[in-house]
Coordinates of C-alpha atoms and ligand atoms in Angstrom, one line a residue:
X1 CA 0.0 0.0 0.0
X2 CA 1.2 3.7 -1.1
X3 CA 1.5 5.9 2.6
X4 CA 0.3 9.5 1.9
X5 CA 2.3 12.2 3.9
X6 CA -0.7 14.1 6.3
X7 CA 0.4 17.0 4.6
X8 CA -0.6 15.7 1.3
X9 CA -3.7 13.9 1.4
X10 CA -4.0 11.5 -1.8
X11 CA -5.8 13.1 -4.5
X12 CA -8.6 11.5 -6.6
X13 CA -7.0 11.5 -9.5
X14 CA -3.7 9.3 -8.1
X15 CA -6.1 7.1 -6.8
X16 CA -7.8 6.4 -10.6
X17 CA -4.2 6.3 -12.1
X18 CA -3.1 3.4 -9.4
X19 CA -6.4 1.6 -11.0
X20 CA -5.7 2.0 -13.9
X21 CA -2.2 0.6 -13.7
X22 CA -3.7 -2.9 -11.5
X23 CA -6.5 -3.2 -14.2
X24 CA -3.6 -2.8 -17.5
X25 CA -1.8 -5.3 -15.5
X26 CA -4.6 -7.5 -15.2
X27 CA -5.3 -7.3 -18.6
X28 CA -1.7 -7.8 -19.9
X29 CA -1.6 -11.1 -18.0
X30 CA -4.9 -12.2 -19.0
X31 CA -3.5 -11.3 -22.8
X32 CA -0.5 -13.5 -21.8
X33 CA -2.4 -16.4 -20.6
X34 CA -4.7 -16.5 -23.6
X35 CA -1.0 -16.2 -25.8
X36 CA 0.1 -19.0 -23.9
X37 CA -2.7 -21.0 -24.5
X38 CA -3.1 -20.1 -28.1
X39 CA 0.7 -21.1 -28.5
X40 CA -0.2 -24.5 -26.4
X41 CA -2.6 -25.1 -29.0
X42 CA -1.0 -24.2 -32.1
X43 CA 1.9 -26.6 -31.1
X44 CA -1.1 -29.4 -30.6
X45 CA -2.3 -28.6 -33.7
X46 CA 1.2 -28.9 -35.5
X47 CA 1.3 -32.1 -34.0
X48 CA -2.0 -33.1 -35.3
X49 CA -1.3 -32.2 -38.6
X50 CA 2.1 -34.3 -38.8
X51 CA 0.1 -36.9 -37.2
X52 CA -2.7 -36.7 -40.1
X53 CA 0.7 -36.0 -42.8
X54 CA 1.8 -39.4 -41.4
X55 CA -1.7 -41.6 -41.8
X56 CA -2.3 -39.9 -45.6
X57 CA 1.3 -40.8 -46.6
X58 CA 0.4 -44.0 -45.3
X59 CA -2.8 -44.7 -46.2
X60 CA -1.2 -43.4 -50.0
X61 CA 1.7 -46.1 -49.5
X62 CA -1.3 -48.7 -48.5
X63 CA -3.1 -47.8 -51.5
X64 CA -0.4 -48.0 -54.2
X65 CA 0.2 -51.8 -53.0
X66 CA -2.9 -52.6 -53.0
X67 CA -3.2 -51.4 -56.5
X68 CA 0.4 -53.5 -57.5
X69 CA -1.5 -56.0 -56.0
X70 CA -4.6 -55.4 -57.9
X71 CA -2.9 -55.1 -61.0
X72 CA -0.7 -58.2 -60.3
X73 CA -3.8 -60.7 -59.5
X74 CA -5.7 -59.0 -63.2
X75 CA -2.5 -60.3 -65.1
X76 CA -2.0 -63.5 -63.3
X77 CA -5.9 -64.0 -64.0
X78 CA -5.7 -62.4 -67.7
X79 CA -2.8 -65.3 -68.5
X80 CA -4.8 -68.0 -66.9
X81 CA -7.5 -67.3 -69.3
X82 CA -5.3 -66.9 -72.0
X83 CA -3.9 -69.9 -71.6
X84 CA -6.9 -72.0 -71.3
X85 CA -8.6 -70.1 -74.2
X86 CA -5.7 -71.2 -76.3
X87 CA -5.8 -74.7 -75.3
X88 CA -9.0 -75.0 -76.0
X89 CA -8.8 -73.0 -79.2
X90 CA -6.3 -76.0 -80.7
X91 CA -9.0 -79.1 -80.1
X92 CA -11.6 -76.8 -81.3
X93 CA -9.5 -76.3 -84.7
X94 CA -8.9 -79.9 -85.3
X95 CA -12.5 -80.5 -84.7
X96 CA -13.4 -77.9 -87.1
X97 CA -11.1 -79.2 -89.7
X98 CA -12.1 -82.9 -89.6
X99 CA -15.7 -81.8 -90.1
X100 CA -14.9 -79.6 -92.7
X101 CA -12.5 -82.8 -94.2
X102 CA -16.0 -85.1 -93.8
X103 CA -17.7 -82.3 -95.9
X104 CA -15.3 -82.2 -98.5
X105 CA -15.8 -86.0 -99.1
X106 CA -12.2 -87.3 -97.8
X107 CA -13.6 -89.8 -95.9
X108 CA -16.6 -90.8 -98.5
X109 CA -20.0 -89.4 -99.7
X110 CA -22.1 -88.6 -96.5
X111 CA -25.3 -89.1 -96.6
X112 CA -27.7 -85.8 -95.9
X113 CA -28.5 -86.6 -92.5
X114 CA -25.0 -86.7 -91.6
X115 CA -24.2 -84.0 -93.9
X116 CA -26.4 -81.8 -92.2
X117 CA -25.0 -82.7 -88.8
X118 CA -21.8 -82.1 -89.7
X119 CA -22.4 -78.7 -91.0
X120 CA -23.5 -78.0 -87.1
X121 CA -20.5 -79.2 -85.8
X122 CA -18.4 -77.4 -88.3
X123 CA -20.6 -74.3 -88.0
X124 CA -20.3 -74.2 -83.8
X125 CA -16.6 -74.9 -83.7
X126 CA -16.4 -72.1 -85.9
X127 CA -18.2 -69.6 -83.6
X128 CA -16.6 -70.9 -80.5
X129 CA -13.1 -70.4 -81.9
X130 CA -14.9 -66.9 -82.8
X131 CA -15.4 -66.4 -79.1
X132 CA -11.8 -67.9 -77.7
X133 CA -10.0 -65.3 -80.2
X134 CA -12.2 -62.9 -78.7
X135 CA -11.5 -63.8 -75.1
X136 CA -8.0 -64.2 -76.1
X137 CA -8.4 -60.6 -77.5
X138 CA -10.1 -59.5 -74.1
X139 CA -7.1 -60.3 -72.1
X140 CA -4.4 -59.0 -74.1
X141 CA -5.7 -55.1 -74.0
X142 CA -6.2 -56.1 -70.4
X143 CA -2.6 -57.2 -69.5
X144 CA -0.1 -55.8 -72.5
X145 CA -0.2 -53.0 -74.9
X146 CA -1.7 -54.6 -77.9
X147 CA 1.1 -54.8 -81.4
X148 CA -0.1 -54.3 -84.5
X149 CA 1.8 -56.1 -87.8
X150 CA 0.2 -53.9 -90.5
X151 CA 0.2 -54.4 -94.2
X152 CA -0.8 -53.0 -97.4
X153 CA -4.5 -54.9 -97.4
X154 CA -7.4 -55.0 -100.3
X155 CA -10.3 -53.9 -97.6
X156 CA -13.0 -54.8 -99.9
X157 CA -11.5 -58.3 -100.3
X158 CA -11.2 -58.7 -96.4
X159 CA -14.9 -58.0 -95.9
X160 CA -16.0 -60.2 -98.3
X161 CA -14.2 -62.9 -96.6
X162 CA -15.5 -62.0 -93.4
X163 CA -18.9 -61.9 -95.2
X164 CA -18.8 -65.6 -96.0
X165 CA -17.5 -67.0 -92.9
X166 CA -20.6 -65.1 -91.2
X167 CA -23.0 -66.1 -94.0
X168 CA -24.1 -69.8 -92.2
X169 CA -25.0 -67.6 -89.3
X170 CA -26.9 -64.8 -91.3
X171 CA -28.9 -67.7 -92.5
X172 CA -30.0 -69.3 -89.7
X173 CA -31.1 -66.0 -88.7
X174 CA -33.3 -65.1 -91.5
X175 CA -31.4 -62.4 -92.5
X176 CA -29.8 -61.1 -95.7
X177 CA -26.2 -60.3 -95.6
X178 CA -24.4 -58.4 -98.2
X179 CA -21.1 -56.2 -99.2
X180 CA -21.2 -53.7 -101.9
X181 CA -18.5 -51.3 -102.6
X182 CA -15.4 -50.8 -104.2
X183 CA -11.7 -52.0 -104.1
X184 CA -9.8 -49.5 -101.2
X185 CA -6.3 -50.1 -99.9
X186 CA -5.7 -49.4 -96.6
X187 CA -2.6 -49.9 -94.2
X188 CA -3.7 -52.7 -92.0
X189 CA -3.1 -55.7 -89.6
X190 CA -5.5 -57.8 -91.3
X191 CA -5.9 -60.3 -88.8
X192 CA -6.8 -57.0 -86.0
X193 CA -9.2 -55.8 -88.7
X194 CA -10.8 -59.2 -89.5
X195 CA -11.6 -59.0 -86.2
X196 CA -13.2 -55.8 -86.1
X197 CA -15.6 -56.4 -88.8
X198 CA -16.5 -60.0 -88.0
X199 CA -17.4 -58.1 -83.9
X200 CA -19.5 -55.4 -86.1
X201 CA -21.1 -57.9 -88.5
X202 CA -21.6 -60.3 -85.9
X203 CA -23.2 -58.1 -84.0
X204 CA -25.4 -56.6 -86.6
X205 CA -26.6 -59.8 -87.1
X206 CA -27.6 -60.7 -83.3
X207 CA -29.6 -57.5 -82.9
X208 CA -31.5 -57.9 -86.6
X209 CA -34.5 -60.1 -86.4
X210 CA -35.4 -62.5 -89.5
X211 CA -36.6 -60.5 -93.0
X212 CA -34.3 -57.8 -92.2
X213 CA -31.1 -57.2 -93.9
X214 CA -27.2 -56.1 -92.7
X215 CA -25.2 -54.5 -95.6
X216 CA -21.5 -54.0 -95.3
X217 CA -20.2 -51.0 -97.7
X218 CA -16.8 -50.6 -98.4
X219 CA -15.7 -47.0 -99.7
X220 CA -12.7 -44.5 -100.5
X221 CA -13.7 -41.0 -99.9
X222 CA -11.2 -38.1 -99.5
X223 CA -11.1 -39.1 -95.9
X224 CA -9.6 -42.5 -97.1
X225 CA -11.2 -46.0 -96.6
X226 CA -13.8 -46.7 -94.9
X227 CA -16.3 -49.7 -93.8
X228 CA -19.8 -49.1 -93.0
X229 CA -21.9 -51.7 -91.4
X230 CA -25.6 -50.7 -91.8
X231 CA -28.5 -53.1 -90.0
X232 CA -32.5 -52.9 -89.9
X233 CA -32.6 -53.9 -86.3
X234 CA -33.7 -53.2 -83.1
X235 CA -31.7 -50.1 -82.8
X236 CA -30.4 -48.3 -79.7
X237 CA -31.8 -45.5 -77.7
X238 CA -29.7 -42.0 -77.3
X239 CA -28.7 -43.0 -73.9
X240 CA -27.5 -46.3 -74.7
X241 CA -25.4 -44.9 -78.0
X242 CA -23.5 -42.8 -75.6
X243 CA -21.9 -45.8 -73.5
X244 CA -22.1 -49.2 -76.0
X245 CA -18.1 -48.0 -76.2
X246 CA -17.7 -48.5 -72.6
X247 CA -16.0 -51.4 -71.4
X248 CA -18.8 -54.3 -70.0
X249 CA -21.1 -52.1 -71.2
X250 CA -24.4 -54.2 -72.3
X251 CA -27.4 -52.9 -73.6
X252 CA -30.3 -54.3 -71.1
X253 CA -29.5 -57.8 -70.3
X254 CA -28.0 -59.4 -73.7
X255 CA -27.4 -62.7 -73.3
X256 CA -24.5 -64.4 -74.9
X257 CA -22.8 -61.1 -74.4
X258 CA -19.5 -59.7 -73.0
X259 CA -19.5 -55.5 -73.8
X260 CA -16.1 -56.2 -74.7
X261 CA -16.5 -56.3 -78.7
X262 CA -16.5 -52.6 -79.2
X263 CA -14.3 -51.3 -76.9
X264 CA -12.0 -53.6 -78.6
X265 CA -12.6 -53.0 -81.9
X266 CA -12.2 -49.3 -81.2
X267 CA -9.1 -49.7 -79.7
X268 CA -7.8 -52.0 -82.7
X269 CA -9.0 -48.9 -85.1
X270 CA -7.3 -46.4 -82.7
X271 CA -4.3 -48.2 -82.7
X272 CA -4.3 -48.0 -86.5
X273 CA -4.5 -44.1 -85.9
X274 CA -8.2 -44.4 -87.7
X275 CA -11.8 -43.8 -86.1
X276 CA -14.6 -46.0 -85.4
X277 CA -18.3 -44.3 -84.8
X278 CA -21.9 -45.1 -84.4
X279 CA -25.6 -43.8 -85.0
X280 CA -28.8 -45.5 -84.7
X281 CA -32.7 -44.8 -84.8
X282 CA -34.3 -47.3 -82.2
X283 CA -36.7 -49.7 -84.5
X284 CA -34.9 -48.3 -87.2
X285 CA -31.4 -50.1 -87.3
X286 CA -27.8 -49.0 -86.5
X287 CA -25.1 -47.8 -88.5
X288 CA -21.3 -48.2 -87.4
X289 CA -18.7 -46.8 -89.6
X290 CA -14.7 -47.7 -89.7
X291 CA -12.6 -45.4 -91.1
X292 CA -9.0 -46.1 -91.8
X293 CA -5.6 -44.3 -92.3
X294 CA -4.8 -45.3 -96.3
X295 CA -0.8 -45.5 -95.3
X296 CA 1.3 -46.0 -92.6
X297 CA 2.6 -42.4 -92.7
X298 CA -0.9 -41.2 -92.5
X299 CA -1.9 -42.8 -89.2
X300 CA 1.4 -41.4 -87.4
X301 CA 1.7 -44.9 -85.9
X302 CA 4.1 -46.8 -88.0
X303 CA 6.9 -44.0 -88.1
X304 CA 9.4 -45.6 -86.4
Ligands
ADP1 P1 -20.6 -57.8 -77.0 O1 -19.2 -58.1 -77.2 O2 -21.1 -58.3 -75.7 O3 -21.5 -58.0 -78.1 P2 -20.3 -55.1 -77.8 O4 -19.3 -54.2 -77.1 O5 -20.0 -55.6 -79.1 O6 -20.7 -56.2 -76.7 O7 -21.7 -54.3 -77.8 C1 -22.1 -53.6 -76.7 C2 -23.6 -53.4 -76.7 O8 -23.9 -52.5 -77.8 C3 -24.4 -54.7 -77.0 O9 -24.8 -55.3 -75.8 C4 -25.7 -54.1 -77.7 O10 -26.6 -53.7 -76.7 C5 -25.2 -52.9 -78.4 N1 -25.0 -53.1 -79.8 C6 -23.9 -53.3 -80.5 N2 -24.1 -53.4 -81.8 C7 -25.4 -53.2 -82.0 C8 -26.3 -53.2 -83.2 N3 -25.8 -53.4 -84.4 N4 -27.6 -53.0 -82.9 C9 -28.1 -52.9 -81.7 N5 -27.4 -52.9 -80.6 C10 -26.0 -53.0 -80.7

């Protein structure tokens, strides 16, 4: 306590000033404490966020194995299919080839009973080794880049082929199956491209229903070549046509049916350095058009 001399009584306005200095003092170590306490936290939050730093790297470390593990178990799977698709593809080919033998009268005349049921087998075989090369197909843009041995190749010529192979099934369809066009040469793996156009043919055919027609047309426009596979069938709605690229994508529940065919095929015509597109009026048909570099040096692809 401050002692006032009698002769000097404290004044008021000492008095207020003493105040004032105990309630600045106050203050400053109320302003203190809460800087203390605002330090004390910002060090806890520091640690926090080295804490979280810490879980996300390792929940980022956790997730990149997890994908090399992902990634590991899709090839191992990818060349166990492979490899029983291509055992089964060698039986299947003998099969197909005795039949086809039987037809051709190496073993005798058959009579037209057998001839008939011999045609079946020859006809099955044939679409089954259709399905292993696609399965075979499947997994190899699954588990490696896919190579392309291109050639100087008579498109026409290929469809036509194609054409023929798919006629027995166009048949026992009910519908008409034709090529029209004109000679174009394009720069192609032929076996890649076969493959293509049997997927769109073969399709075209499986959503056409009997009396309707699929034409294949084969042209050379100042774009370069290009294969156009028009149906009368069922068509598909707007929504559909935006995602039948997609991979697994199936329109409805199509039986019989991976939703691997065109995202294959387009990444066979991409490779190639061409296009592959599609439109369609539901109840209408469909119409999907390949188009093609006409040289190597077009497409980019085969430069080096
Ligand atoms: P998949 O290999 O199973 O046949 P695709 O990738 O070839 O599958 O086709 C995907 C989907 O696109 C099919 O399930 C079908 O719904 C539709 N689609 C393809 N071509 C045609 C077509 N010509 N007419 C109608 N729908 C088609």
């Amino acid at each position: 306590m401050t002692a006032a001399g009698p002769s000097e009584p404290p004044s008021p306005a000492s008095g207020d000033h003493d105040d004032d200095v105990a309630s600045l003092r106050e203050r400053l170590a109320a302003a203190e404490a809460k800087v203390a306490e605002l330090d004390r936290h910002n060090a806890e939050l520091e640690q926090e966020m080295v804490r979280r730093g810490v879980k996300l790297s390792c929940t980022r470390i956790a997730l990149s194995r997890a994908k090399i593990a992902f990634d590991e178990s899709t090839r191992q799977r990818a060349e166990m299919v492979q490899d029983v698709a291509h055992d089964l593809r060698t039986p299947l080919t003998s099969i197909k080839g005795a039949a086809q033998n039987m037809l051709d009268g190496v073993a005798g005349p058959l009579g037209e009973d057998a001839q008939e049921y011999v045609e079946i087998v020859r006809e099955h075989a044939d679409r089954l080794i259709g399905a292993l090369n696609w399965l075979l197909e499947a997994m190899r843009t699954t588990s490696a880049p896919m190579e392309l041995s291109p050639e100087q190749i008579d498109v026409l010529a290929l469809v036509q082929e194609v054409a023929r192979s798919l006629l027995p099934i166009a048949a026992e369809r009910g519908v008409a199956l034709d090529v029209k066009g004109e000679a174009s040469l394009a720069y192609a793996d032929p076996d890649r491209l076969r493959s293509v156009v049997e997927n769109l043919v073969g399709n075209a055919l499986k959503f056409t229903s009997a009396g309707g027609k699929v034409e294949v047309r084969v042209g050379d426009d100042a774009r370069g070549p290009c294969v156009r596979v028009i149906d009368t069938g069922v068509g598909i709605e707007a929504e559909d046509l935006k995602r039948i690229f997609e991979r697994y994508y199936r329109r409805g529940q199509a039986t019989g049916s991976s939703g691997l065919g065109l995202v294959i095929s387009r990444e066979i015509v991409r490779l190639h350095g061409g296009e592959i597109s599609a439109c369609s009026t539901p109840g209408v048909g469909s119409e999907f058009t390949v188009r093609l570099p006409r040289d190597g040096e077009s497409s980019g692809i085969w430069a080096s």
